[in-house]
């Protein structure tokens, strides 16, 4: 197999892309935060940030982080690096398709970044690109060529994700090694599987929506435009009368599954890592599989909870509220199972375990506000305030990133043939979790005070509105300071990566005493001809005391007698 | 179900029960096929390289998911079709305005549909030919290329019919243009063009697939590769045919 | 018109602004209930987490699934169901039915980046509007049709003035892009969508000046698309209304 289509090369390619995206996205978020706390602060080499530039920052930050970091790294990146080994295969089903996915993703990323450099700048409509703001260049700077590039980028990205998911699904379905029954699949694989199913369903719908929006913009159709629309003094009269709400439906039909695509692989990994370090079976393993699938399934039915006050029929609000409350139940079941697995387990608190625990904590904290937002009467107050921003940064941004860090520290021996430094890792963990809570918890309070999202400044015109928003200023400064701290907290991580990669490679044989197949000897060598891969049992097979374990590939049938 | 080139009695189904930890499950001893052309002992090969049945079903599964995604794309388009058809607004004088003017569907589309259905038949003949066990045996042993020849013939016919269909679609667009019905004209014509063009693009991909399949039939040394390529291309072609029938009925009677 | 008394914009542990609408009290009660429950669950879950990490392992037996998983899950399900039911009742009360027929009518129009409020005038009916007639420079930002007699006495303001203790029926419209009409102190939020009219009704209670914000990103001036809601006691409001209506009849004669 050629080097370019090797799944590990592709996996690293995806990780590098998302690393680039996360670096840029983080810098953008710093600029945003600085601007919110000190509106007159001149950005070095640039000067003060204009309102439309602020909106462009938010839009690009959200797009980069959600698509190019949290969809690419856990789903495409790590599934390429680890999934084949975990199911006892040596490769992915369609190597060329896989490589094509990577190149298209890279193309999409550079198309998106190009939007910064075109006349008018990057789009300003948020990552949700609601029409008619996204329909015409008249609606604002960035809505011309910048918006077109955004559309093109996301369209390419949709195709790339679909390709990558087809590959993942086929690999899981067809390339499991002998004995790898569905119930013996690690929960990580279940996470990738469900997320890939969601990708295939959701991204196609997004692609259709993008195509229609493109037609509206350039071919005078009006799928998302009313019969007449007066933008910037120009009366747009396209043929037909569509509705902006139609875009909202299509977008969120994609958008909600998308956020679960971002978190499901992390959930699976957390479950496995917790069991690994607690030396326990995952509590209620089958239920965990069922809830993973159930979250995926319900995730398709809840999109309307983003539209409670968007102009829907109020009865629809009720229906979506019920389906959304229902999705909290499998999520809670997962939390309970994590807690039960951990209960009195005296786990080893190595860095990957710390990040898994951090994932649990952040998932609870971010998730618990989900059911609050899911009640239309409360969302009527909270919608588009920073309360929502707090919700999704804790559960998605922070929990998702913790999942990524967990993956990197845990699988480092497989990725880099080295473990990462533990002291630096622990420093990284404690600083990051502190920074995460200190940045995003206070946002609940500015949100409850009424601060809307996307506000470039908190002093528009003098009056009660400005009085209200200005009252959040002390908290704003605190949030910004914490965000700077949070970003600095990533330096130990980068340092750790650099230092470790400069050390000579070690030979590490299952250093975490894990039970899953990726740690089997030779699991990563491309063509093992001598030994066949066979799986004999479910993962996480530990003795009652936790002192002994049987790997999935071990041929031993019982534990040796427990030492007293 | 057409036979693949794997003697069926060797292709064992084995059941692995959970719970009996430590027991070695039966080993998969599938053999046969023309794999990658190096050696005959397929059980020593890694998963995914153990013969034609495995590669074939893998390709089919991949195609299944790709088409599933694609179907969602058209589901989204068709939903928007119905929403747009039903939408209207009240003008300043409280008249209800609905701009939807059904597009008169050129009759040539009936002909095109027939051509496309016919092409599916020829494609199926080609696909079946690839799996005729007796001839496949000959071909595997290198005694001529009976099935590839047959398949080449039928696939070329499919290619021709597919080209004819696209030409027919083009003619339909031409006819509409002559009547001054363009994409821009009205909401219904948006959909006529959107649907026919996106479908034509898909069919164009199918044509590329057919050409690729013909090339493989000509130049590939591995029988199983030829089988896989022909099989997936033809399945894709079938699905695009069925999809077209639905889309066509929608345009003809659903407007 | 009396100036509003100086009150701090937000108060309490959860930092909520005061609520000045009739439905605000039950909404706040429900919101606070939710928030405290969330905080409680959050604390409980973390307590379990930390205790679980800290306590020495006593028994090696795996815990019982019924006790540890299904019972708590059932409890959480009941809790979520209870909250959902309670909130649905409030939602239904507020949204399932329209405003009372006697409610006061005001039309709210959002456009980049201002809010306009139109009152129907003495005839209690709005005149037609046409987008082609929109001419902000000529004092007709909404495009009111001069040929429609219902429109002659309509008057447009940039401040929303409402009487206390009377139900209002707001008609929301947008001219260009989607805007979000939001009055935090009235616990009110509803998007205004171009091509669509949306109704929302509520009863302001406490006189004072309140913030109106746009809460749907609508372009570069989004952050300054603010207005003021002034709630006046009934007599003061009547005086205000009459002065405006008188001005309109004068102008149209
Ligand atoms: C994954 C998603 C993600 C992540 C990580 C972040 C990270 C951050 N975000 Fe953001 N954010 C969004 C997704 C995300 N965000 C979205 C979707 C929106 C809405 C956009 C819209 O409305 O259109 C938004 C909007 C948003 C706003 C609202 C702006 C507004 O509406 O006015 C703010 C304001 O403070 C903000 C701040 C921050 C900050 C300070 C961080 C900091 O935490 C950044 C610190 C960064 C890290 C801690 C990560 C470092 C990670 C690594 C180095 C690991 C890399 C490893 C590999 C790739 C292998 N974000
Ligand atoms: C990874 C991403 C992710 C995840 C997993 C979730 C999970 C959930 N989300 Fe979130 N959400 C987003 C990402 C995510 N969300 C984003 C990005 C947005 C904004 C988009 C935008 O507008 O830009 C958003 C917005 C959003 C809204 C719209 C808000 C608004 O715009 O007004 C709503 C409303 O219902 C909602 C609900 C939920 C719910 C109910 C869950 C549930 O799945 C949560 C389930 C979890 C729990 C319920 C916690 C379980 C724990 C316990 C119950 C504790 C147990 C206690 C003991 C053991 C004692 N989300
Ligand atoms: Cu108007 Cu936002
Ligand atoms: Cu959602």
JSON list of N, CA and C in Angstrom, two decimals, chain A residues 51 55 130-132 139 141 229-230 309 311 314 318 321 333 340 343-344 361 365 375 380-381 383-384 445 448-449 453-455 465 545, chain C residues 13-15 17 30 34 42 46 52 58 68-69 87-88 91 94-96 112 175-176 189-191 196 211 214-216 219-220 222-223:
[
{"chain": "A", "resi": 51, "resn": "UNK", "atom": "N", "xyz": [-16.91, 46.67, 14.11]},
{"chain": "A", "resi": 51, "resn": "UNK", "atom": "CA", "xyz": [-18.02, 45.76, 14.40]},
{"chain": "A", "resi": 51, "resn": "UNK", "atom": "C", "xyz": [-18.12, 44.62, 13.40]},
{"chain": "A", "resi": 55, "resn": "UNK", "atom": "N", "xyz": [-17.80, 40.43, 13.91]},
{"chain": "A", "resi": 55, "resn": "UNK", "atom": "CA", "xyz": [-18.71, 39.38, 13.45]},
{"chain": "A", "resi": 55, "resn": "UNK", "atom": "C", "xyz": [-17.99, 38.37, 12.57]},
{"chain": "A", "resi": 130, "resn": "UNK", "atom": "N", "xyz": [-27.79, 32.45, 8.58]},
{"chain": "A", "resi": 130, "resn": "UNK", "atom": "CA", "xyz": [-29.22, 32.61, 8.31]},
{"chain": "A", "resi": 130, "resn": "UNK", "atom": "C", "xyz": [-29.45, 33.55, 7.13]},
{"chain": "A", "resi": 131, "resn": "UNK", "atom": "N", "xyz": [-30.33, 33.17, 6.20]},
{"chain": "A", "resi": 131, "resn": "UNK", "atom": "CA", "xyz": [-30.76, 34.12, 5.19]},
{"chain": "A", "resi": 131, "resn": "UNK", "atom": "C", "xyz": [-31.82, 35.04, 5.78]},
{"chain": "A", "resi": 132, "resn": "UNK", "atom": "N", "xyz": [-32.14, 36.12, 5.17]},
{"chain": "A", "resi": 132, "resn": "UNK", "atom": "CA", "xyz": [-31.58, 36.74, 3.97]},
{"chain": "A", "resi": 132, "resn": "UNK", "atom": "C", "xyz": [-30.23, 37.41, 4.17]},
{"chain": "A", "resi": 139, "resn": "UNK", "atom": "N", "xyz": [-26.31, 42.88, 2.01]},
{"chain": "A", "resi": 139, "resn": "UNK", "atom": "CA", "xyz": [-26.66, 42.83, 3.42]},
{"chain": "A", "resi": 139, "resn": "UNK", "atom": "C", "xyz": [-25.52, 43.22, 4.34]},
{"chain": "A", "resi": 141, "resn": "UNK", "atom": "N", "xyz": [-20.83, 43.85, 4.67]},
{"chain": "A", "resi": 141, "resn": "UNK", "atom": "CA", "xyz": [-19.50, 43.46, 4.20]},
{"chain": "A", "resi": 141, "resn": "UNK", "atom": "C", "xyz": [-19.27, 41.99, 4.50]},
{"chain": "A", "resi": 229, "resn": "UNK", "atom": "N", "xyz": [-38.07, 41.65, -0.74]},
{"chain": "A", "resi": 229, "resn": "UNK", "atom": "CA", "xyz": [-37.20, 41.89, 0.39]},
{"chain": "A", "resi": 229, "resn": "UNK", "atom": "C", "xyz": [-36.42, 43.15, 0.09]},
{"chain": "A", "resi": 230, "resn": "UNK", "atom": "N", "xyz": [-36.40, 44.05, 1.06]},
{"chain": "A", "resi": 230, "resn": "UNK", "atom": "CA", "xyz": [-35.75, 45.33, 0.82]},
{"chain": "A", "resi": 230, "resn": "UNK", "atom": "C", "xyz": [-34.46, 45.36, 1.61]},
{"chain": "A", "resi": 309, "resn": "UNK", "atom": "N", "xyz": [-38.00, 30.30, 19.17]},
{"chain": "A", "resi": 309, "resn": "UNK", "atom": "CA", "xyz": [-38.54, 31.65, 19.00]},
{"chain": "A", "resi": 309, "resn": "UNK", "atom": "C", "xyz": [-38.24, 32.19, 17.61]},
{"chain": "A", "resi": 311, "resn": "UNK", "atom": "N", "xyz": [-40.07, 31.76, 14.97]},
{"chain": "A", "resi": 311, "resn": "UNK", "atom": "CA", "xyz": [-41.25, 31.99, 14.17]},
{"chain": "A", "resi": 311, "resn": "UNK", "atom": "C", "xyz": [-41.97, 30.71, 13.79]},
{"chain": "A", "resi": 314, "resn": "UNK", "atom": "N", "xyz": [-46.18, 27.42, 17.67]},
{"chain": "A", "resi": 314, "resn": "UNK", "atom": "CA", "xyz": [-45.84, 27.07, 19.06]},
{"chain": "A", "resi": 314, "resn": "UNK", "atom": "C", "xyz": [-46.03, 25.58, 19.38]},
{"chain": "A", "resi": 318, "resn": "UNK", "atom": "N", "xyz": [-43.48, 22.73, 21.31]},
{"chain": "A", "resi": 318, "resn": "UNK", "atom": "CA", "xyz": [-43.76, 21.70, 22.31]},
{"chain": "A", "resi": 318, "resn": "UNK", "atom": "C", "xyz": [-43.21, 20.35, 21.87]},
{"chain": "A", "resi": 321, "resn": "UNK", "atom": "N", "xyz": [-39.53, 20.25, 22.08]},
{"chain": "A", "resi": 321, "resn": "UNK", "atom": "CA", "xyz": [-39.12, 20.29, 23.47]},
{"chain": "A", "resi": 321, "resn": "UNK", "atom": "C", "xyz": [-39.16, 18.89, 24.07]},
{"chain": "A", "resi": 333, "resn": "UNK", "atom": "N", "xyz": [-27.93, 8.47, 31.34]},
{"chain": "A", "resi": 333, "resn": "UNK", "atom": "CA", "xyz": [-27.55, 7.07, 31.57]},
{"chain": "A", "resi": 333, "resn": "UNK", "atom": "C", "xyz": [-26.05, 6.90, 31.41]},
{"chain": "A", "resi": 340, "resn": "UNK", "atom": "N", "xyz": [-20.69, 5.13, 38.00]},
{"chain": "A", "resi": 340, "resn": "UNK", "atom": "CA", "xyz": [-20.72, 3.80, 38.61]},
{"chain": "A", "resi": 340, "resn": "UNK", "atom": "C", "xyz": [-19.42, 3.06, 38.35]},
{"chain": "A", "resi": 343, "resn": "UNK", "atom": "N", "xyz": [-16.91, 4.45, 40.79]},
{"chain": "A", "resi": 343, "resn": "UNK", "atom": "CA", "xyz": [-17.23, 4.42, 42.22]},
{"chain": "A", "resi": 343, "resn": "UNK", "atom": "C", "xyz": [-16.30, 3.52, 42.99]},
{"chain": "A", "resi": 344, "resn": "UNK", "atom": "N", "xyz": [-15.57, 4.06, 43.89]},
{"chain": "A", "resi": 344, "resn": "UNK", "atom": "CA", "xyz": [-14.63, 3.35, 44.76]},
{"chain": "A", "resi": 344, "resn": "UNK", "atom": "C", "xyz": [-13.67, 2.48, 43.96]},
{"chain": "A", "resi": 361, "resn": "UNK", "atom": "N", "xyz": [-16.73, 15.65, 33.93]},
{"chain": "A", "resi": 361, "resn": "UNK", "atom": "CA", "xyz": [-17.14, 16.84, 34.67]},
{"chain": "A", "resi": 361, "resn": "UNK", "atom": "C", "xyz": [-17.72, 17.91, 33.74]},
{"chain": "A", "resi": 365, "resn": "UNK", "atom": "N", "xyz": [-21.51, 19.48, 33.50]},
{"chain": "A", "resi": 365, "resn": "UNK", "atom": "CA", "xyz": [-21.76, 20.91, 33.69]},
{"chain": "A", "resi": 365, "resn": "UNK", "atom": "C", "xyz": [-22.36, 21.55, 32.46]},
{"chain": "A", "resi": 375, "resn": "UNK", "atom": "N", "xyz": [-36.59, 23.90, 27.23]},
{"chain": "A", "resi": 375, "resn": "UNK", "atom": "CA", "xyz": [-37.96, 24.30, 27.58]},
{"chain": "A", "resi": 375, "resn": "UNK", "atom": "C", "xyz": [-38.26, 25.62, 26.90]},
{"chain": "A", "resi": 380, "resn": "UNK", "atom": "N", "xyz": [-37.17, 31.17, 25.57]},
{"chain": "A", "resi": 380, "resn": "UNK", "atom": "CA", "xyz": [-37.63, 32.49, 25.16]},
{"chain": "A", "resi": 380, "resn": "UNK", "atom": "C", "xyz": [-36.81, 33.57, 25.84]},
{"chain": "A", "resi": 381, "resn": "UNK", "atom": "N", "xyz": [-36.38, 33.30, 27.05]},
{"chain": "A", "resi": 381, "resn": "UNK", "atom": "CA", "xyz": [-35.52, 34.28, 27.70]},
{"chain": "A", "resi": 381, "resn": "UNK", "atom": "C", "xyz": [-34.04, 34.05, 27.35]},
{"chain": "A", "resi": 383, "resn": "UNK", "atom": "N", "xyz": [-32.57, 32.25, 24.74]},
{"chain": "A", "resi": 383, "resn": "UNK", "atom": "CA", "xyz": [-32.10, 32.07, 23.36]},
{"chain": "A", "resi": 383, "resn": "UNK", "atom": "C", "xyz": [-31.17, 33.20, 22.93]},
{"chain": "A", "resi": 384, "resn": "UNK", "atom": "N", "xyz": [-30.10, 32.80, 22.26]},
{"chain": "A", "resi": 384, "resn": "UNK", "atom": "CA", "xyz": [-29.13, 33.77, 21.75]},
{"chain": "A", "resi": 384, "resn": "UNK", "atom": "C", "xyz": [-28.54, 34.68, 22.81]},
{"chain": "A", "resi": 445, "resn": "UNK", "atom": "N", "xyz": [-23.78, 33.72, 33.71]},
{"chain": "A", "resi": 445, "resn": "UNK", "atom": "CA", "xyz": [-24.33, 34.86, 34.44]},
{"chain": "A", "resi": 445, "resn": "UNK", "atom": "C", "xyz": [-24.49, 36.08, 33.54]},
{"chain": "A", "resi": 448, "resn": "UNK", "atom": "N", "xyz": [-27.58, 35.28, 31.69]},
{"chain": "A", "resi": 448, "resn": "UNK", "atom": "CA", "xyz": [-28.81, 35.47, 32.46]},
{"chain": "A", "resi": 448, "resn": "UNK", "atom": "C", "xyz": [-29.11, 36.95, 32.63]},
{"chain": "A", "resi": 449, "resn": "UNK", "atom": "N", "xyz": [-28.05, 37.76, 32.67]},
{"chain": "A", "resi": 449, "resn": "UNK", "atom": "CA", "xyz": [-28.29, 39.21, 32.75]},
{"chain": "A", "resi": 449, "resn": "UNK", "atom": "C", "xyz": [-28.83, 39.75, 31.43]},
{"chain": "A", "resi": 453, "resn": "UNK", "atom": "N", "xyz": [-25.60, 37.14, 22.17]},
{"chain": "A", "resi": 453, "resn": "UNK", "atom": "CA", "xyz": [-24.43, 36.68, 21.41]},
{"chain": "A", "resi": 453, "resn": "UNK", "atom": "C", "xyz": [-24.15, 37.66, 20.28]},
{"chain": "A", "resi": 454, "resn": "UNK", "atom": "N", "xyz": [-22.95, 37.58, 19.74]},
{"chain": "A", "resi": 454, "resn": "UNK", "atom": "CA", "xyz": [-22.59, 38.31, 18.54]},
{"chain": "A", "resi": 454, "resn": "UNK", "atom": "C", "xyz": [-22.55, 39.84, 18.71]},
{"chain": "A", "resi": 455, "resn": "UNK", "atom": "N", "xyz": [-22.63, 40.32, 19.94]},
{"chain": "A", "resi": 455, "resn": "UNK", "atom": "CA", "xyz": [-22.58, 41.77, 20.10]},
{"chain": "A", "resi": 455, "resn": "UNK", "atom": "C", "xyz": [-21.13, 42.24, 20.05]},
{"chain": "A", "resi": 465, "resn": "UNK", "atom": "N", "xyz": [-30.82, 49.87, 27.47]},
{"chain": "A", "resi": 465, "resn": "UNK", "atom": "CA", "xyz": [-30.16, 48.68, 26.91]},
{"chain": "A", "resi": 465, "resn": "UNK", "atom": "C", "xyz": [-28.68, 48.70, 27.25]},
{"chain": "A", "resi": 545, "resn": "UNK", "atom": "N", "xyz": [-10.42, -7.93, 41.70]},
{"chain": "A", "resi": 545, "resn": "UNK", "atom": "CA", "xyz": [-9.58, -7.00, 42.46]},
{"chain": "A", "resi": 545, "resn": "UNK", "atom": "C", "xyz": [-9.01, -5.91, 41.58]},
{"chain": "C", "resi": 13, "resn": "UNK", "atom": "N", "xyz": [-28.54, 36.22, 43.02]},
{"chain": "C", "resi": 13, "resn": "UNK", "atom": "CA", "xyz": [-27.43, 35.31, 42.76]},
{"chain": "C", "resi": 13, "resn": "UNK", "atom": "C", "xyz": [-27.30, 35.01, 41.28]},
{"chain": "C", "resi": 14, "resn": "UNK", "atom": "N", "xyz": [-28.44, 34.82, 40.62]},
{"chain": "C", "resi": 14, "resn": "UNK", "atom": "CA", "xyz": [-28.37, 34.42, 39.21]},
{"chain": "C", "resi": 14, "resn": "UNK", "atom": "C", "xyz": [-28.29, 35.60, 38.26]},
{"chain": "C", "resi": 15, "resn": "UNK", "atom": "N", "xyz": [-28.24, 36.81, 38.82]},
{"chain": "C", "resi": 15, "resn": "UNK", "atom": "CA", "xyz": [-27.92, 37.95, 37.97]},
{"chain": "C", "resi": 15, "resn": "UNK", "atom": "C", "xyz": [-29.04, 38.29, 36.98]},
{"chain": "C", "resi": 17, "resn": "UNK", "atom": "N", "xyz": [-32.15, 40.37, 35.43]},
{"chain": "C", "resi": 17, "resn": "UNK", "atom": "CA", "xyz": [-32.72, 41.71, 35.54]},
{"chain": "C", "resi": 17, "resn": "UNK", "atom": "C", "xyz": [-34.10, 41.61, 36.20]},
{"chain": "C", "resi": 30, "resn": "UNK", "atom": "N", "xyz": [-40.06, 29.48, 37.54]},
{"chain": "C", "resi": 30, "resn": "UNK", "atom": "CA", "xyz": [-39.70, 28.24, 36.87]},
{"chain": "C", "resi": 30, "resn": "UNK", "atom": "C", "xyz": [-38.22, 28.22, 36.48]},
{"chain": "C", "resi": 34, "resn": "UNK", "atom": "N", "xyz": [-35.38, 25.65, 37.86]},
{"chain": "C", "resi": 34, "resn": "UNK", "atom": "CA", "xyz": [-34.50, 24.91, 36.97]},
{"chain": "C", "resi": 34, "resn": "UNK", "atom": "C", "xyz": [-33.04, 25.12, 37.31]},
{"chain": "C", "resi": 42, "resn": "UNK", "atom": "N", "xyz": [-25.55, 19.14, 39.56]},
{"chain": "C", "resi": 42, "resn": "UNK", "atom": "CA", "xyz": [-24.15, 19.34, 39.24]},
{"chain": "C", "resi": 42, "resn": "UNK", "atom": "C", "xyz": [-23.29, 19.05, 40.46]},
{"chain": "C", "resi": 46, "resn": "UNK", "atom": "N", "xyz": [-20.79, 15.78, 41.02]},
{"chain": "C", "resi": 46, "resn": "UNK", "atom": "CA", "xyz": [-19.37, 15.94, 41.32]},
{"chain": "C", "resi": 46, "resn": "UNK", "atom": "C", "xyz": [-19.01, 15.34, 42.67]},
{"chain": "C", "resi": 52, "resn": "UNK", "atom": "N", "xyz": [-16.23, 8.84, 44.87]},
{"chain": "C", "resi": 52, "resn": "UNK", "atom": "CA", "xyz": [-15.89, 7.59, 44.19]},
{"chain": "C", "resi": 52, "resn": "UNK", "atom": "C", "xyz": [-14.39, 7.47, 43.99]},
{"chain": "C", "resi": 58, "resn": "UNK", "atom": "N", "xyz": [-13.93, -1.16, 49.10]},
{"chain": "C", "resi": 58, "resn": "UNK", "atom": "CA", "xyz": [-14.23, -2.15, 50.13]},
{"chain": "C", "resi": 58, "resn": "UNK", "atom": "C", "xyz": [-14.63, -3.48, 49.50]},
{"chain": "C", "resi": 68, "resn": "UNK", "atom": "N", "xyz": [-28.03, 1.04, 40.66]},
{"chain": "C", "resi": 68, "resn": "UNK", "atom": "CA", "xyz": [-27.09, 2.12, 40.35]},
{"chain": "C", "resi": 68, "resn": "UNK", "atom": "C", "xyz": [-27.47, 2.83, 39.06]},
{"chain": "C", "resi": 69, "resn": "UNK", "atom": "N", "xyz": [-28.06, 2.10, 38.14]},
{"chain": "C", "resi": 69, "resn": "UNK", "atom": "CA", "xyz": [-28.32, 2.72, 36.86]},
{"chain": "C", "resi": 69, "resn": "UNK", "atom": "C", "xyz": [-29.80, 3.03, 36.65]},
{"chain": "C", "resi": 87, "resn": "UNK", "atom": "N", "xyz": [-43.14, 23.48, 32.28]},
{"chain": "C", "resi": 87, "resn": "UNK", "atom": "CA", "xyz": [-42.81, 24.55, 31.32]},
{"chain": "C", "resi": 87, "resn": "UNK", "atom": "C", "xyz": [-43.80, 24.55, 30.17]},
{"chain": "C", "resi": 88, "resn": "UNK", "atom": "N", "xyz": [-44.30, 23.37, 29.80]},
{"chain": "C", "resi": 88, "resn": "UNK", "atom": "CA", "xyz": [-45.28, 23.35, 28.71]},
{"chain": "C", "resi": 88, "resn": "UNK", "atom": "C", "xyz": [-46.54, 24.10, 29.10]},
{"chain": "C", "resi": 91, "resn": "UNK", "atom": "N", "xyz": [-45.78, 27.68, 28.60]},
{"chain": "C", "resi": 91, "resn": "UNK", "atom": "CA", "xyz": [-45.64, 27.95, 27.17]},
{"chain": "C", "resi": 91, "resn": "UNK", "atom": "C", "xyz": [-47.02, 28.00, 26.51]},
{"chain": "C", "resi": 94, "resn": "UNK", "atom": "N", "xyz": [-48.87, 31.09, 27.31]},
{"chain": "C", "resi": 94, "resn": "UNK", "atom": "CA", "xyz": [-48.41, 32.30, 26.66]},
{"chain": "C", "resi": 94, "resn": "UNK", "atom": "C", "xyz": [-48.60, 32.26, 25.15]},
{"chain": "C", "resi": 95, "resn": "UNK", "atom": "N", "xyz": [-48.44, 31.10, 24.53]},
{"chain": "C", "resi": 95, "resn": "UNK", "atom": "CA", "xyz": [-48.34, 31.09, 23.08]},
{"chain": "C", "resi": 95, "resn": "UNK", "atom": "C", "xyz": [-49.47, 30.40, 22.32]},
{"chain": "C", "resi": 96, "resn": "UNK", "atom": "N", "xyz": [-50.16, 29.47, 22.99]},
{"chain": "C", "resi": 96, "resn": "UNK", "atom": "CA", "xyz": [-51.12, 28.70, 22.21]},
{"chain": "C", "resi": 96, "resn": "UNK", "atom": "C", "xyz": [-52.30, 29.54, 21.73]},
{"chain": "C", "resi": 112, "resn": "UNK", "atom": "N", "xyz": [-32.36, 46.91, 9.19]},
{"chain": "C", "resi": 112, "resn": "UNK", "atom": "CA", "xyz": [-30.96, 47.20, 9.53]},
{"chain": "C", "resi": 112, "resn": "UNK", "atom": "C", "xyz": [-30.83, 48.68, 9.86]},
{"chain": "C", "resi": 175, "resn": "UNK", "atom": "N", "xyz": [-38.03, 43.97, 7.50]},
{"chain": "C", "resi": 175, "resn": "UNK", "atom": "CA", "xyz": [-37.99, 44.43, 6.11]},
{"chain": "C", "resi": 175, "resn": "UNK", "atom": "C", "xyz": [-36.93, 43.74, 5.28]},
{"chain": "C", "resi": 176, "resn": "UNK", "atom": "N", "xyz": [-35.78, 43.47, 5.91]},
{"chain": "C", "resi": 176, "resn": "UNK", "atom": "CA", "xyz": [-34.65, 42.99, 5.12]},
{"chain": "C", "resi": 176, "resn": "UNK", "atom": "C", "xyz": [-34.17, 41.60, 5.54]},
{"chain": "C", "resi": 189, "resn": "UNK", "atom": "N", "xyz": [-39.02, 37.27, 23.87]},
{"chain": "C", "resi": 189, "resn": "UNK", "atom": "CA", "xyz": [-38.11, 37.20, 22.72]},
{"chain": "C", "resi": 189, "resn": "UNK", "atom": "C", "xyz": [-38.81, 36.50, 21.58]},
{"chain": "C", "resi": 190, "resn": "UNK", "atom": "N", "xyz": [-38.75, 37.10, 20.42]},
{"chain": "C", "resi": 190, "resn": "UNK", "atom": "CA", "xyz": [-39.35, 36.47, 19.25]},
{"chain": "C", "resi": 190, "resn": "UNK", "atom": "C", "xyz": [-38.70, 37.06, 18.03]},
{"chain": "C", "resi": 191, "resn": "UNK", "atom": "N", "xyz": [-38.34, 36.20, 17.09]},
{"chain": "C", "resi": 191, "resn": "UNK", "atom": "CA", "xyz": [-37.71, 36.71, 15.89]},
{"chain": "C", "resi": 191, "resn": "UNK", "atom": "C", "xyz": [-38.72, 37.35, 14.95]},
{"chain": "C", "resi": 196, "resn": "UNK", "atom": "N", "xyz": [-43.04, 37.50, 6.76]},
{"chain": "C", "resi": 196, "resn": "UNK", "atom": "CA", "xyz": [-43.89, 36.76, 7.68]},
{"chain": "C", "resi": 196, "resn": "UNK", "atom": "C", "xyz": [-44.29, 37.70, 8.81]},
{"chain": "C", "resi": 211, "resn": "UNK", "atom": "N", "xyz": [-34.98, 47.85, 28.24]},
{"chain": "C", "resi": 211, "resn": "UNK", "atom": "CA", "xyz": [-34.14, 47.66, 27.07]},
{"chain": "C", "resi": 211, "resn": "UNK", "atom": "C", "xyz": [-34.85, 46.82, 26.01]},
{"chain": "C", "resi": 214, "resn": "UNK", "atom": "N", "xyz": [-31.83, 43.76, 19.76]},
{"chain": "C", "resi": 214, "resn": "UNK", "atom": "CA", "xyz": [-31.95, 42.82, 18.66]},
{"chain": "C", "resi": 214, "resn": "UNK", "atom": "C", "xyz": [-31.10, 41.61, 19.02]},
{"chain": "C", "resi": 215, "resn": "UNK", "atom": "N", "xyz": [-31.67, 40.44, 18.92]},
{"chain": "C", "resi": 215, "resn": "UNK", "atom": "CA", "xyz": [-30.92, 39.25, 19.33]},
{"chain": "C", "resi": 215, "resn": "UNK", "atom": "C", "xyz": [-30.74, 38.25, 18.21]},
{"chain": "C", "resi": 216, "resn": "UNK", "atom": "N", "xyz": [-30.78, 38.72, 16.99]},
{"chain": "C", "resi": 216, "resn": "UNK", "atom": "CA", "xyz": [-30.42, 37.81, 15.91]},
{"chain": "C", "resi": 216, "resn": "UNK", "atom": "C", "xyz": [-29.45, 38.57, 15.02]},
{"chain": "C", "resi": 219, "resn": "UNK", "atom": "N", "xyz": [-26.13, 41.94, 10.78]},
{"chain": "C", "resi": 219, "resn": "UNK", "atom": "CA", "xyz": [-25.24, 42.77, 9.98]},
{"chain": "C", "resi": 219, "resn": "UNK", "atom": "C", "xyz": [-24.31, 43.57, 10.87]},
{"chain": "C", "resi": 220, "resn": "UNK", "atom": "N", "xyz": [-23.60, 44.49, 10.25]},
{"chain": "C", "resi": 220, "resn": "UNK", "atom": "CA", "xyz": [-22.52, 45.13, 10.99]},
{"chain": "C", "resi": 220, "resn": "UNK", "atom": "C", "xyz": [-22.99, 46.01, 12.11]},
{"chain": "C", "resi": 222, "resn": "UNK", "atom": "N", "xyz": [-25.52, 45.38, 14.06]},
{"chain": "C", "resi": 222, "resn": "UNK", "atom": "CA", "xyz": [-26.36, 44.57, 14.93]},
{"chain": "C", "resi": 222, "resn": "UNK", "atom": "C", "xyz": [-26.28, 45.02, 16.39]},
{"chain": "C", "resi": 223, "resn": "UNK", "atom": "N", "xyz": [-25.06, 45.30, 16.86]},
{"chain": "C", "resi": 223, "resn": "UNK", "atom": "CA", "xyz": [-24.87, 45.57, 18.29]},
{"chain": "C", "resi": 223, "resn": "UNK", "atom": "C", "xyz": [-25.52, 46.88, 18.73]}
]
